[in-house]
Amino acid sequence: MGLVHIDAEEIEVQHLAPHVERWILPEGESIGLLINYSCHCWTTNLDMAHPGGLLRIMDGTRPRVLDMARLEASHNLPDLMRALDQHRLYVTASERNYAVYNMSFIAEDGLCYTAFFKVRRKKGRYNGARHHLELFVESAYHTVQPQKGTKTKLAAVLSEGLKGRMVKYRR
């Protein structure tokens, strides 16, 4: 029997449903942020050398499999995203995205639960709530604390996002 395939977009992980959060920028402007989550928050790469009888979850053309540790940890993810203004954010060295980690959610091996995300302009409404930007959580898992990277604050990330830019990585 071959692997069963299912498109990741057909799976609803209820605790990771999209939601709109609001923040006030230092200038007083209220910003709505639509937060969406990738299947990478609860899946991992499929090891084709040992596929077993696992359900293959397709992320576009990339096969992934359910990762119970990521799924369990992802229950903390919406609260981490709602509290972005209370955490230090980092511009990743690749300058592709941002990272945030929660020091109160450290695994037994000392690794921090870290979310990697992008912010882009996207005006609209979701469940009746207006938003100006979309934050897409690309992945979230336990990893070492960032040793290098540009620290920044949510207000800077949102302000740059409204201009269609990212906060720049400084070495």
PDB file of C-alpha atoms in Angstrom:
ATOM      1  CA  MET A   1       0.000   0.000   0.000  1.00  0.00           C
ATOM      2  CA  GLY A   2       1.358   3.438  -0.939  1.00  0.00           C
ATOM      3  CA  LEU A   3       1.267   6.575   1.115  1.00  0.00           C
ATOM      4  CA  VAL A   4      -2.043   8.381   1.525  1.00  0.00           C
ATOM      5  CA  HIS A   5      -1.927  11.970   0.204  1.00  0.00           C
ATOM      6  CA  ILE A   6      -3.889  14.956   1.461  1.00  0.00           C
ATOM      7  CA  ASP A   7      -3.464  18.639   0.636  1.00  0.00           C
ATOM      8  CA  ALA A   8      -2.458  20.657   3.728  1.00  0.00           C
ATOM      9  CA  GLU A   9      -5.052  23.303   2.835  1.00  0.00           C
ATOM     10  CA  GLU A  10      -7.804  20.701   3.329  1.00  0.00           C
ATOM     11  CA  ILE A  11      -6.835  20.146   6.972  1.00  0.00           C
ATOM     12  CA  GLU A  12      -8.161  22.483   9.647  1.00  0.00           C
ATOM     13  CA  VAL A  13      -6.139  22.700  12.827  1.00  0.00           C
ATOM     14  CA  GLN A  14      -8.670  24.567  14.958  1.00  0.00           C
ATOM     15  CA  HIS A  15      -6.276  26.177  17.434  1.00  0.00           C
ATOM     16  CA  LEU A  16      -4.342  27.612  14.466  1.00  0.00           C
ATOM     17  CA  ALA A  17      -7.330  29.170  12.733  1.00  0.00           C
ATOM     18  CA  PRO A  18      -6.637  32.593  11.198  1.00  0.00           C
ATOM     19  CA  HIS A  19      -7.408  35.569  13.452  1.00  0.00           C
ATOM     20  CA  VAL A  20      -7.059  39.345  13.429  1.00  0.00           C
ATOM     21  CA  GLU A  21      -5.189  41.147  16.204  1.00  0.00           C
ATOM     22  CA  ARG A  22      -4.910  44.919  16.698  1.00  0.00           C
ATOM     23  CA  TRP A  23      -1.949  46.968  17.837  1.00  0.00           C
ATOM     24  CA  ILE A  24      -1.421  50.700  18.300  1.00  0.00           C
ATOM     25  CA  LEU A  25       1.712  52.126  16.694  1.00  0.00           C
ATOM     26  CA  PRO A  26       3.711  54.786  18.597  1.00  0.00           C
ATOM     27  CA  GLU A  27       2.102  57.503  16.409  1.00  0.00           C
ATOM     28  CA  GLY A  28      -1.326  56.332  17.630  1.00  0.00           C
ATOM     29  CA  GLU A  29      -2.441  54.509  14.461  1.00  0.00           C
ATOM     30  CA  SER A  30      -4.449  51.324  15.095  1.00  0.00           C
ATOM     31  CA  ILE A  31      -3.240  48.469  12.881  1.00  0.00           C
ATOM     32  CA  GLY A  32      -5.158  45.266  12.178  1.00  0.00           C
ATOM     33  CA  LEU A  33      -2.974  42.223  11.561  1.00  0.00           C
ATOM     34  CA  LEU A  34      -4.379  39.032   9.995  1.00  0.00           C
ATOM     35  CA  ILE A  35      -2.414  36.086  11.401  1.00  0.00           C
ATOM     36  CA  ASN A  36      -2.236  32.864   9.373  1.00  0.00           C
ATOM     37  CA  TYR A  37      -0.314  29.657  10.138  1.00  0.00           C
ATOM     38  CA  SER A  38       1.534  27.280   7.805  1.00  0.00           C
ATOM     39  CA  CYS A  39       1.274  23.510   8.112  1.00  0.00           C
ATOM     40  CA  HIS A  40       5.011  23.668   8.984  1.00  0.00           C
ATOM     41  CA  CYS A  41       3.872  24.592  12.522  1.00  0.00           C
ATOM     42  CA  TRP A  42       2.545  21.040  13.020  1.00  0.00           C
ATOM     43  CA  THR A  43       4.334  18.914  10.401  1.00  0.00           C
ATOM     44  CA  THR A  44       7.901  18.003   9.472  1.00  0.00           C
ATOM     45  CA  ASN A  45       9.707  16.898   6.312  1.00  0.00           C
ATOM     46  CA  LEU A  46       8.885  13.427   5.060  1.00  0.00           C
ATOM     47  CA  ASP A  47      11.925  11.145   5.138  1.00  0.00           C
ATOM     48  CA  MET A  48      11.491   9.208   1.893  1.00  0.00           C
ATOM     49  CA  ALA A  49      14.033   6.629   3.070  1.00  0.00           C
ATOM     50  CA  HIS A  50      11.658   5.675   5.921  1.00  0.00           C
ATOM     51  CA  PRO A  51       8.136   6.648   4.826  1.00  0.00           C
ATOM     52  CA  GLY A  52       6.408   3.912   6.855  1.00  0.00           C
ATOM     53  CA  GLY A  53       2.614   4.021   6.747  1.00  0.00           C
ATOM     54  CA  LEU A  54       2.479   7.735   7.429  1.00  0.00           C
ATOM     55  CA  LEU A  55      -0.142  10.079   6.065  1.00  0.00           C
ATOM     56  CA  ARG A  56       1.551  12.289   3.485  1.00  0.00           C
ATOM     57  CA  ILE A  57       0.503  15.926   3.889  1.00  0.00           C
ATOM     58  CA  MET A  58       1.299  17.911   0.780  1.00  0.00           C
ATOM     59  CA  ASP A  59       2.499  21.487   1.163  1.00  0.00           C
ATOM     60  CA  GLY A  60       2.248  22.375  -2.492  1.00  0.00           C
ATOM     61  CA  THR A  61       4.631  19.837  -4.035  1.00  0.00           C
ATOM     62  CA  ARG A  62       6.586  19.199  -0.818  1.00  0.00           C
ATOM     63  CA  PRO A  63       5.576  16.106   1.179  1.00  0.00           C
ATOM     64  CA  ARG A  64       5.386  16.462   4.964  1.00  0.00           C
ATOM     65  CA  VAL A  65       4.140  14.309   7.854  1.00  0.00           C
ATOM     66  CA  LEU A  66       2.388  15.024  11.138  1.00  0.00           C
ATOM     67  CA  ASP A  67       4.865  15.815  13.930  1.00  0.00           C
ATOM     68  CA  MET A  68       3.236  15.239  17.323  1.00  0.00           C
ATOM     69  CA  ALA A  69       5.829  17.347  19.175  1.00  0.00           C
ATOM     70  CA  ARG A  70       5.238  20.312  16.842  1.00  0.00           C
ATOM     71  CA  LEU A  71       1.476  19.843  17.022  1.00  0.00           C
ATOM     72  CA  GLU A  72       1.532  19.812  20.831  1.00  0.00           C
ATOM     73  CA  ALA A  73       3.841  22.842  21.017  1.00  0.00           C
ATOM     74  CA  SER A  74       1.686  24.742  18.486  1.00  0.00           C
ATOM     75  CA  HIS A  75      -1.071  25.052  21.101  1.00  0.00           C
ATOM     76  CA  ASN A  76       1.068  27.879  22.564  1.00  0.00           C
ATOM     77  CA  LEU A  77       1.551  29.579  19.210  1.00  0.00           C
ATOM     78  CA  PRO A  78      -1.590  31.771  19.037  1.00  0.00           C
ATOM     79  CA  ASP A  79      -0.809  33.230  22.484  1.00  0.00           C
ATOM     80  CA  LEU A  80       2.795  33.912  21.424  1.00  0.00           C
ATOM     81  CA  MET A  81       1.534  35.734  18.323  1.00  0.00           C
ATOM     82  CA  ARG A  82      -1.025  37.748  20.357  1.00  0.00           C
ATOM     83  CA  ALA A  83       1.817  38.903  22.637  1.00  0.00           C
ATOM     84  CA  LEU A  84       4.349  39.887  19.963  1.00  0.00           C
ATOM     85  CA  ASP A  85       4.574  43.376  21.440  1.00  0.00           C
ATOM     86  CA  GLN A  86       5.867  41.835  24.692  1.00  0.00           C
ATOM     87  CA  HIS A  87       8.713  39.867  23.088  1.00  0.00           C
ATOM     88  CA  ARG A  88      11.947  40.734  21.366  1.00  0.00           C
ATOM     89  CA  LEU A  89      11.760  40.006  17.646  1.00  0.00           C
ATOM     90  CA  TYR A  90      14.712  39.173  15.413  1.00  0.00           C
ATOM     91  CA  VAL A  91      15.398  39.724  11.744  1.00  0.00           C
ATOM     92  CA  THR A  92      16.833  36.407  10.579  1.00  0.00           C
ATOM     93  CA  ALA A  93      20.283  36.443   8.988  1.00  0.00           C
ATOM     94  CA  SER A  94      18.808  35.338   5.663  1.00  0.00           C
ATOM     95  CA  GLU A  95      16.658  38.528   5.762  1.00  0.00           C
ATOM     96  CA  ARG A  96      13.727  36.392   4.611  1.00  0.00           C
ATOM     97  CA  ASN A  97      11.695  36.612   7.772  1.00  0.00           C
ATOM     98  CA  TYR A  98      11.459  37.422  11.468  1.00  0.00           C
ATOM     99  CA  ALA A  99      11.751  35.173  14.502  1.00  0.00           C
ATOM    100  CA  VAL A 100      10.315  35.369  17.993  1.00  0.00           C
ATOM    101  CA  TYR A 101      10.838  32.964  20.856  1.00  0.00           C
ATOM    102  CA  ASN A 102       9.228  32.484  24.218  1.00  0.00           C
ATOM    103  CA  MET A 103      11.630  32.070  27.153  1.00  0.00           C
ATOM    104  CA  SER A 104       8.798  30.718  29.301  1.00  0.00           C
ATOM    105  CA  PHE A 105       8.344  27.762  26.956  1.00  0.00           C
ATOM    106  CA  ILE A 106      11.700  25.989  26.970  1.00  0.00           C
ATOM    107  CA  ALA A 107      11.941  22.239  26.354  1.00  0.00           C
ATOM    108  CA  GLU A 108      13.766  19.906  28.713  1.00  0.00           C
ATOM    109  CA  ASP A 109      16.779  19.997  26.393  1.00  0.00           C
ATOM    110  CA  GLY A 110      16.988  23.794  26.773  1.00  0.00           C
ATOM    111  CA  LEU A 111      15.645  24.626  23.312  1.00  0.00           C
ATOM    112  CA  CYS A 112      13.261  27.582  22.937  1.00  0.00           C
ATOM    113  CA  TYR A 113       9.957  27.425  21.082  1.00  0.00           C
ATOM    114  CA  THR A 114      10.549  29.785  18.158  1.00  0.00           C
ATOM    115  CA  ALA A 115       8.184  31.038  15.473  1.00  0.00           C
ATOM    116  CA  PHE A 116       9.409  32.276  12.091  1.00  0.00           C
ATOM    117  CA  PHE A 117       7.119  34.651  10.232  1.00  0.00           C
ATOM    118  CA  LYS A 118       6.726  37.187   7.427  1.00  0.00           C
ATOM    119  CA  VAL A 119       4.678  40.379   7.373  1.00  0.00           C
ATOM    120  CA  ARG A 120       3.217  41.888   4.202  1.00  0.00           C
ATOM    121  CA  ARG A 121       0.663  44.489   3.189  1.00  0.00           C
ATOM    122  CA  LYS A 122      -2.764  42.961   2.766  1.00  0.00           C
ATOM    123  CA  LYS A 123      -5.867  45.024   3.389  1.00  0.00           C
ATOM    124  CA  GLY A 124      -9.199  43.344   3.894  1.00  0.00           C
ATOM    125  CA  ARG A 125     -11.611  41.838   6.375  1.00  0.00           C
ATOM    126  CA  TYR A 126     -11.592  38.497   8.131  1.00  0.00           C
ATOM    127  CA  ASN A 127     -14.658  37.500  10.153  1.00  0.00           C
ATOM    128  CA  GLY A 128     -15.737  41.138  10.051  1.00  0.00           C
ATOM    129  CA  ALA A 129     -12.458  42.477  11.456  1.00  0.00           C
ATOM    130  CA  ARG A 130     -10.480  44.884   9.255  1.00  0.00           C
ATOM    131  CA  HIS A 131      -6.780  44.299   8.742  1.00  0.00           C
ATOM    132  CA  HIS A 132      -3.967  46.247   7.075  1.00  0.00           C
ATOM    133  CA  LEU A 133      -1.263  43.579   7.128  1.00  0.00           C
ATOM    134  CA  GLU A 134      -0.912  39.810   7.059  1.00  0.00           C
ATOM    135  CA  LEU A 135       1.485  37.968   9.334  1.00  0.00           C
ATOM    136  CA  PHE A 136       2.186  34.468   8.018  1.00  0.00           C
ATOM    137  CA  VAL A 137       3.806  32.060  10.472  1.00  0.00           C
ATOM    138  CA  GLU A 138       6.013  29.987   8.184  1.00  0.00           C
ATOM    139  CA  SER A 139       7.193  27.551  10.833  1.00  0.00           C
ATOM    140  CA  ALA A 140       7.473  27.059  14.585  1.00  0.00           C
ATOM    141  CA  TYR A 141       9.537  24.545  16.547  1.00  0.00           C
ATOM    142  CA  HIS A 142      12.021  24.178  19.392  1.00  0.00           C
ATOM    143  CA  THR A 143      15.509  25.415  18.495  1.00  0.00           C
ATOM    144  CA  VAL A 144      18.477  27.242  20.049  1.00  0.00           C
ATOM    145  CA  GLN A 145      18.080  30.920  20.860  1.00  0.00           C
ATOM    146  CA  PRO A 146      19.226  33.192  18.038  1.00  0.00           C
ATOM    147  CA  GLN A 147      22.911  33.954  18.595  1.00  0.00           C
ATOM    148  CA  LYS A 148      23.053  36.565  15.863  1.00  0.00           C
ATOM    149  CA  GLY A 149      20.438  38.738  14.335  1.00  0.00           C
ATOM    150  CA  THR A 150      19.044  42.200  14.522  1.00  0.00           C
ATOM    151  CA  LYS A 151      16.758  42.705  17.483  1.00  0.00           C
ATOM    152  CA  THR A 152      13.695  44.778  16.733  1.00  0.00           C
ATOM    153  CA  LYS A 153      10.255  45.592  18.085  1.00  0.00           C
ATOM    154  CA  LEU A 154       6.804  44.887  16.774  1.00  0.00           C
ATOM    155  CA  ALA A 155       6.142  48.580  16.070  1.00  0.00           C
ATOM    156  CA  ALA A 156       9.138  48.676  13.689  1.00  0.00           C
ATOM    157  CA  VAL A 157       8.048  45.451  11.962  1.00  0.00           C
ATOM    158  CA  LEU A 158       4.499  46.768  11.459  1.00  0.00           C
ATOM    159  CA  SER A 159       5.639  50.239  10.337  1.00  0.00           C
ATOM    160  CA  GLU A 160       8.014  48.768   7.756  1.00  0.00           C
ATOM    161  CA  GLY A 161       5.354  46.256   6.669  1.00  0.00           C
ATOM    162  CA  LEU A 162       2.937  49.086   5.926  1.00  0.00           C
ATOM    163  CA  LYS A 163       5.609  50.508   3.595  1.00  0.00           C
ATOM    164  CA  GLY A 164       6.082  47.119   1.913  1.00  0.00           C
ATOM    165  CA  ARG A 165       9.519  46.657   3.457  1.00  0.00           C
ATOM    166  CA  MET A 166      11.292  44.576   6.091  1.00  0.00           C
ATOM    167  CA  VAL A 167      13.454  45.778   8.957  1.00  0.00           C
ATOM    168  CA  LYS A 168      17.029  45.393   7.687  1.00  0.00           C
ATOM    169  CA  TYR A 169      19.435  42.864   9.154  1.00  0.00           C
ATOM    170  CA  ARG A 170      22.508  44.559  10.626  1.00  0.00           C
ATOM    171  CA  ARG A 171      25.705  42.572  11.155  1.00  0.00           C
TER     172      ARG A 171
END
